[in-house]
Amino acid sequence: MCNTLIATWRMALEGVTEAMPVASLQQAVVSAVMNVEDNPLYHSVGYGGLPNIQGEVELDAAFMEGDTLNYGAVGAVKFLKNPILAAQALSRSQRNNVLTATGALEFAIQQGLALRENRYALSQDKWKAALQQTAKEALQEAYDGHDTVCVLGASCSGSVCAGVSTSGLFLKKTGRLGDSPIIGSGCYADSASGAAAATGVGEDIMKGCLSWEIVRLMANHSPQYACEQVVHQHTETLIKRKGECGSISVIALNKAGEWGAATNKAEFSFVVGEPEKGVHVWLARCSG
Ligand code: SD4
């Protein structure tokens, strides 16, 4: 098969490995995301995802197809086994491409998608421990491994697509949307150039529409250059303008199958699957 895949975090390794032989690019991207959604031990996505402040697992996911620019997303939705499937189905609709909460759930039920209680003992214990620890203080959204799985794919014929899925910030407010379901922030795909996706503190990623910015830059620059430019410039801008910037990591893949990644964290792991080269885990380091 000749698809190239790149995905955020080590947790995507099994999904990418399984998806490499899949012929359809969209199917490969979606199945790599589903693998992480279905694993309760990857506790920031899907089953076993990090609970919000009320102990509920509310999920965000998006899918974008770069030939048609079709885009679909779900936000703050409970009880979906695979939110990425709902996002992909919404991307094929003419209208109503982004649905949240009960609207997203109703749509998924109409589509016949599988439901699941996504709360899981380990993540519920983590939630209870956090509540106890902060009982006397105001609870705050914490950065605590709340990582999004983002998968980008490029076919040998130059089509690209993107899929992302997350439970969002630990202890987030009910109904909170992160960057993941916001087009151009959590992901973007345009087969004229390439695809990009982001993970980290959604509120800070959104302020720069980072995935969109990377895809635009890739029209004239390599994916690695585009990732580094966008992460470093945006981090600098936020630090200058508001005194701080949360963690941000990005991946990108152009229509020729060349890839890049950058981070403002000390270290960011990602997975790349390439025809003939196989699947490998890589580390990006903050160079700023
Ligand atoms: C969010 N960007 O909901 C997601 C969380 C994440 O690494 O990716 N964390 O803000």
GROMACS .gro file of C-alpha atoms and ligand atoms in nm:
model
  298
    1MET     CA    1   0.000   0.000   0.000
    2CYS     CA    2   0.122   0.350  -0.060
    3ASN     CA    3  -0.042   0.566   0.208
    4THR     CA    4   0.177   0.770   0.441
    5LEU     CA    5   0.037   0.827   0.789
    6ILE     CA    6   0.155   1.052   1.071
    7ALA     CA    7  -0.008   1.063   1.414
    8THR     CA    8   0.034   1.238   1.749
    9TRP     CA    9   0.176   1.059   2.054
   10ARG     CA   10   0.312   0.711   2.110
   11MET     CA   11  -0.044   0.592   2.179
   12ALA     CA   12  -0.110   0.593   1.801
   13LEU     CA   13   0.154   0.327   1.730
   14GLU     CA   14  -0.077   0.023   1.729
   15GLY     CA   15  -0.348   0.205   1.530
   16VAL     CA   16  -0.107   0.332   1.265
   17THR     CA   17   0.058  -0.011   1.235
   18GLU     CA   18  -0.281  -0.175   1.180
   19ALA     CA   19  -0.391   0.098   0.937
   20MET     CA   20  -0.087   0.090   0.707
   21PRO     CA   21  -0.211  -0.202   0.492
   22VAL     CA   22  -0.560  -0.046   0.455
   23ALA     CA   23  -0.605   0.060   0.092
   24SER     CA   24  -0.857   0.343   0.137
   25LEU     CA   25  -0.689   0.656   0.276
   26GLN     CA   26  -0.998   0.772   0.467
   27GLN     CA   27  -1.049   0.425   0.611
   28ALA     CA   28  -0.684   0.407   0.718
   29VAL     CA   29  -0.702   0.741   0.902
   30VAL     CA   30  -1.034   0.662   1.068
   31SER     CA   31  -0.930   0.313   1.177
   32ALA     CA   32  -0.606   0.445   1.332
   33VAL     CA   33  -0.810   0.694   1.536
   34MET     CA   34  -1.064   0.425   1.635
   35ASN     CA   35  -0.788   0.204   1.771
   36VAL     CA   36  -0.700   0.473   2.026
   37GLU     CA   37  -1.067   0.555   2.101
   38ASP     CA   38  -1.128   0.189   2.186
   39ASN     CA   39  -0.833   0.151   2.424
   40PRO     CA   40  -0.930   0.250   2.782
   41LEU     CA   41  -0.565   0.258   2.886
   42TYR     CA   42  -0.507   0.558   2.658
   43HIS     CA   43  -0.695   0.779   2.894
   44SER     CA   44  -0.729   1.102   2.699
   45VAL     CA   45  -0.937   0.975   2.407
   46GLY     CA   46  -1.266   0.780   2.379
   47TYR     CA   47  -1.325   0.492   2.621
   48GLY     CA   48  -1.165   0.577   2.955
   49GLY     CA   49  -1.119   0.941   2.848
   50LEU     CA   50  -1.046   1.209   3.107
   51PRO     CA   51  -1.363   1.321   3.289
   52ASN     CA   52  -1.494   1.675   3.296
   53ILE     CA   53  -1.560   1.851   3.625
   54GLN     CA   54  -1.876   1.647   3.682
   55GLY     CA   55  -1.703   1.316   3.620
   56GLU     CA   56  -1.858   1.279   3.273
   57VAL     CA   57  -1.659   1.188   2.963
   58GLU     CA   58  -1.746   1.443   2.693
   59LEU     CA   59  -1.571   1.385   2.363
   60ASP     CA   60  -1.464   1.603   2.067
   61ALA     CA   61  -1.368   1.469   1.722
   62ALA     CA   62  -1.326   1.598   1.366
   63PHE     CA   63  -1.264   1.464   1.019
   64MET     CA   64  -1.158   1.654   0.706
   65GLU     CA   65  -1.113   1.524   0.352
   66GLY     CA   66  -0.871   1.731   0.147
   67ASP     CA   67  -1.002   1.674  -0.208
   68THR     CA   68  -1.353   1.806  -0.141
   69LEU     CA   69  -1.271   2.010   0.174
   70ASN     CA   70  -1.557   1.818   0.335
   71TYR     CA   71  -1.547   1.872   0.711
   72GLY     CA   72  -1.743   1.721   0.999
   73ALA     CA   73  -1.707   1.743   1.376
   74VAL     CA   74  -1.876   1.650   1.701
   75GLY     CA   75  -1.821   1.829   2.030
   76ALA     CA   76  -1.899   1.763   2.397
   77VAL     CA   77  -2.075   1.440   2.306
   78LYS     CA   78  -2.126   1.154   2.552
   79PHE     CA   79  -2.184   0.782   2.500
   80LEU     CA   80  -2.038   0.747   2.150
   81LYS     CA   81  -1.813   0.447   2.105
   82ASN     CA   82  -1.628   0.613   1.815
   83PRO     CA   83  -1.682   0.988   1.782
   84ILE     CA   84  -1.454   0.988   1.474
   85LEU     CA   85  -1.718   0.786   1.285
   86ALA     CA   86  -1.982   1.048   1.363
   87ALA     CA   87  -1.743   1.325   1.249
   88GLN     CA   88  -1.670   1.139   0.926
   89ALA     CA   89  -2.043   1.083   0.861
   90LEU     CA   90  -2.111   1.453   0.925
   91SER     CA   91  -1.837   1.549   0.678
   92ARG     CA   92  -2.047   1.386   0.405
   93SER     CA   93  -2.357   1.593   0.486
   94GLN     CA   94  -2.448   1.896   0.280
   95ARG     CA   95  -2.526   2.107   0.589
   96ASN     CA   96  -2.511   2.067   0.969
   97ASN     CA   97  -2.150   1.954   0.957
   98VAL     CA   98  -2.070   2.033   1.320
   99LEU     CA   99  -2.298   1.903   1.595
  100THR     CA  100  -2.259   1.911   1.972
  101ALA     CA  101  -2.388   1.726   2.278
  102THR     CA  102  -2.735   1.570   2.238
  103GLY     CA  103  -2.763   1.681   1.874
  104ALA     CA  104  -2.445   1.491   1.793
  105LEU     CA  105  -2.566   1.188   1.988
  106GLU     CA  106  -2.905   1.186   1.810
  107PHE     CA  107  -2.729   1.206   1.472
  108ALA     CA  108  -2.503   0.914   1.563
  109ILE     CA  109  -2.800   0.704   1.676
  110GLN     CA  110  -2.980   0.779   1.347
  111GLN     CA  111  -2.667   0.664   1.164
  112GLY     CA  112  -2.670   0.339   1.358
  113LEU     CA  113  -2.334   0.411   1.523
  114ALA     CA  114  -2.241   0.213   1.834
  115LEU     CA  115  -2.290   0.361   2.181
  116ARG     CA  116  -2.082   0.303   2.493
  117GLU     CA  117  -2.048   0.429   2.849
  118ASN     CA  118  -1.703   0.585   2.821
  119ARG     CA  119  -1.644   0.622   3.194
  120TYR     CA  120  -1.381   0.376   3.309
  121ALA     CA  121  -1.266   0.286   3.660
  122LEU     CA  122  -0.912   0.421   3.627
  123SER     CA  123  -1.013   0.761   3.495
  124GLN     CA  124  -1.297   0.788   3.747
  125ASP     CA  125  -1.043   0.723   4.026
  126LYS     CA  126  -0.827   0.998   3.886
  127TRP     CA  127  -1.125   1.234   3.886
  128LYS     CA  128  -1.216   1.147   4.248
  129ALA     CA  129  -0.855   1.196   4.359
  130ALA     CA  130  -0.843   1.535   4.188
  131LEU     CA  131  -1.167   1.640   4.358
  132GLN     CA  132  -1.030   1.543   4.700
  133GLN     CA  133  -0.700   1.715   4.640
  134THR     CA  134  -0.863   2.039   4.541
  135ALA     CA  135  -1.163   2.020   4.775
  136LYS     CA  136  -1.074   2.346   4.943
  137GLU     CA  137  -0.969   2.527   4.629
  138ALA     CA  138  -1.146   2.618   4.310
  139LEU     CA  139  -1.109   2.335   4.061
  140GLN     CA  140  -0.912   2.426   3.756
  141GLU     CA  141  -0.866   2.262   3.423
  142ALA     CA  142  -0.533   2.089   3.443
  143TYR     CA  143  -0.278   2.000   3.180
  144ASP     CA  144  -0.225   1.641   3.266
  145GLY     CA  145  -0.158   1.423   2.965
  146HIS     CA  146  -0.488   1.534   2.810
  147ASP     CA  147  -0.358   1.441   2.470
  148THR     CA  148  -0.549   1.430   2.145
  149VAL     CA  149  -0.493   1.159   1.888
  150CYS     CA  150  -0.451   1.328   1.549
  151VAL     CA  151  -0.394   1.117   1.237
  152LEU     CA  152  -0.302   1.263   0.896
  153GLY     CA  153  -0.284   1.060   0.578
  154ALA     CA  154  -0.152   1.118   0.226
  155SER     CA  155  -0.215   0.875  -0.060
  156CYS     CA  156   0.032   0.811  -0.342
  157SER     CA  157  -0.207   0.998  -0.572
  158GLY     CA  158  -0.172   1.314  -0.362
  159SER     CA  159  -0.495   1.316  -0.162
  160VAL     CA  160  -0.478   1.407   0.205
  161CYS     CA  161  -0.716   1.379   0.499
  162ALA     CA  162  -0.717   1.433   0.876
  163GLY     CA  163  -0.894   1.281   1.176
  164VAL     CA  164  -0.871   1.387   1.542
  165SER     CA  165  -1.034   1.265   1.865
  166THR     CA  166  -1.003   1.365   2.230
  167SER     CA  167  -1.171   1.384   2.568
  168GLY     CA  168  -1.025   1.735   2.600
  169LEU     CA  169  -0.891   1.897   2.914
  170PHE     CA  170  -0.919   1.708   3.241
  171LEU     CA  171  -1.177   1.876   3.468
  172LYS     CA  172  -1.303   2.098   3.186
  173LYS     CA  173  -1.640   2.266   3.227
  174THR     CA  174  -1.947   2.083   3.097
  175GLY     CA  175  -2.002   2.173   2.731
  176ARG     CA  176  -1.649   2.307   2.679
  177LEU     CA  177  -1.516   2.266   2.324
  178GLY     CA  178  -1.143   2.248   2.264
  179ASP     CA  179  -0.960   2.316   1.939
  180SER     CA  180  -1.023   1.965   1.805
  181PRO     CA  181  -1.375   2.019   1.661
  182ILE     CA  182  -1.294   2.375   1.541
  183ILE     CA  183  -1.200   2.374   1.173
  184GLY     CA  184  -0.848   2.504   1.105
  185SER     CA  185  -0.753   2.480   1.472
  186GLY     CA  186  -0.749   2.110   1.563
  187CYS     CA  187  -0.698   1.999   1.204
  188TYR     CA  188  -0.719   2.104   0.840
  189ALA     CA  189  -0.671   1.915   0.513
  190ASP     CA  190  -0.643   2.052   0.160
  191SER     CA  191  -0.509   1.823  -0.113
  192ALA     CA  192  -0.372   2.128  -0.296
  193SER     CA  193  -0.113   2.155  -0.019
  194GLY     CA  194  -0.134   1.907   0.270
  195ALA     CA  195  -0.283   1.836   0.612
  196ALA     CA  196  -0.198   1.950   0.965
  197ALA     CA  197  -0.324   1.888   1.318
  198ALA     CA  198  -0.255   2.009   1.670
  199THR     CA  199  -0.256   1.880   2.027
  200GLY     CA  200  -0.210   2.072   2.350
  201VAL     CA  201  -0.404   2.348   2.522
  202GLY     CA  202  -0.700   2.404   2.292
  203GLU     CA  203  -0.771   2.759   2.402
  204ASP     CA  204  -0.420   2.862   2.294
  205ILE     CA  205  -0.420   2.657   1.971
  206MET     CA  206  -0.750   2.820   1.866
  207LYS     CA  207  -0.610   3.170   1.903
  208GLY     CA  208  -0.378   3.108   1.607
  209CYS     CA  209  -0.590   2.870   1.391
  210LEU     CA  210  -0.266   2.672   1.381
  211SER     CA  211  -0.362   2.385   1.151
  212TRP     CA  212  -0.490   2.625   0.888
  213GLU     CA  213  -0.172   2.834   0.916
  214ILE     CA  214   0.050   2.529   0.865
  215VAL     CA  215  -0.145   2.408   0.562
  216ARG     CA  216  -0.122   2.754   0.402
  217LEU     CA  217   0.255   2.771   0.465
  218MET     CA  218   0.303   2.425   0.317
  219ALA     CA  219   0.195   2.558  -0.022
  220ASN     CA  220   0.546   2.707  -0.047
  221HIS     CA  221   0.750   2.544   0.229
  222SER     CA  222   0.834   2.203   0.368
  223PRO     CA  223   0.610   2.055   0.640
  224GLN     CA  224   0.896   2.075   0.891
  225TYR     CA  225   0.954   2.445   0.823
  226ALA     CA  226   0.579   2.518   0.839
  227CYS     CA  227   0.540   2.336   1.174
  228GLU     CA  228   0.839   2.508   1.335
  229GLN     CA  229   0.746   2.853   1.209
  230VAL     CA  230   0.388   2.832   1.327
  231VAL     CA  231   0.461   2.685   1.671
  232HIS     CA  232   0.747   2.922   1.747
  233GLN     CA  233   0.580   3.236   1.618
  234HIS     CA  234   0.251   3.164   1.792
  235THR     CA  235   0.419   3.074   2.122
  236GLU     CA  236   0.621   3.394   2.107
  237THR     CA  237   0.313   3.601   2.022
  238LEU     CA  238   0.111   3.466   2.314
  239ILE     CA  239   0.398   3.507   2.559
  240LYS     CA  240   0.449   3.864   2.441
  241ARG     CA  241   0.081   3.959   2.439
  242LYS     CA  242  -0.058   3.775   2.741
  243GLY     CA  243   0.246   3.658   2.930
  244GLU     CA  244   0.205   3.283   2.880
  245CYS     CA  245   0.137   3.008   2.630
  246GLY     CA  246   0.016   2.656   2.701
  247SER     CA  247   0.178   2.349   2.552
  248ILE     CA  248   0.133   2.311   2.178
  249SER     CA  249   0.251   2.031   1.948
  250VAL     CA  250   0.174   1.994   1.578
  251ILE     CA  251   0.218   1.748   1.293
  252ALA     CA  252   0.195   1.804   0.917
  253LEU     CA  253   0.200   1.600   0.599
  254ASN     CA  254   0.212   1.739   0.248
  255LYS     CA  255   0.053   1.591  -0.062
  256ALA     CA  256   0.388   1.436  -0.161
  257GLY     CA  257   0.398   1.240   0.165
  258GLU     CA  258   0.671   1.455   0.328
  259TRP     CA  259   0.609   1.521   0.695
  260GLY     CA  260   0.706   1.747   0.983
  261ALA     CA  261   0.641   1.803   1.353
  262ALA     CA  262   0.717   2.069   1.614
  263THR     CA  263   0.645   2.142   1.977
  264ASN     CA  264   0.692   2.403   2.246
  265LYS     CA  265   0.712   2.125   2.508
  266ALA     CA  266   1.038   1.963   2.615
  267GLU     CA  267   0.942   1.652   2.419
  268PHE     CA  268   0.659   1.534   2.195
  269SER     CA  269   0.626   1.180   2.059
  270PHE     CA  270   0.464   1.104   1.725
  271VAL     CA  271   0.431   0.808   1.492
  272VAL     CA  272   0.505   0.791   1.120
  273GLY     CA  273   0.412   0.507   0.883
  274GLU     CA  274   0.569   0.522   0.538
  275PRO     CA  275   0.555   0.279   0.246
  276GLU     CA  276   0.869   0.066   0.242
  277LYS     CA  277   1.014   0.233   0.554
  278GLY     CA  278   0.760   0.091   0.799
  279VAL     CA  279   0.619   0.246   1.118
  280HIS     CA  280   0.839   0.432   1.367
  281VAL     CA  281   0.799   0.642   1.679
  282TRP     CA  282   0.976   0.981   1.665
  283LEU     CA  283   1.043   1.254   1.919
  284ALA     CA  284   1.025   1.627   1.853
  285ARG     CA  285   1.195   1.863   2.098
  286CYS     CA  286   1.138   2.227   2.165
  287SER     CA  287   1.421   2.412   1.994
  288GLY     CA  288   1.323   2.762   2.113
  289SD4     C1  289  -0.817   2.022   2.394
  289SD4     N1  290  -0.632   2.008   2.241
  289SD4     O1  291  -0.930   1.980   2.412
  289SD4     C2  292  -0.717   1.931   2.328
  289SD4     C3  293  -0.645   1.853   2.432
  289SD4     C4  294  -0.511   1.803   2.393
  289SD4     O2  295  -0.293   1.754   2.452
  289SD4     O3  296  -0.477   1.778   2.283
  289SD4     N2  297  -0.419   1.792   2.481
  289SD4     O4  298  -0.781   2.134   2.429
   0.00000   0.00000   0.00000
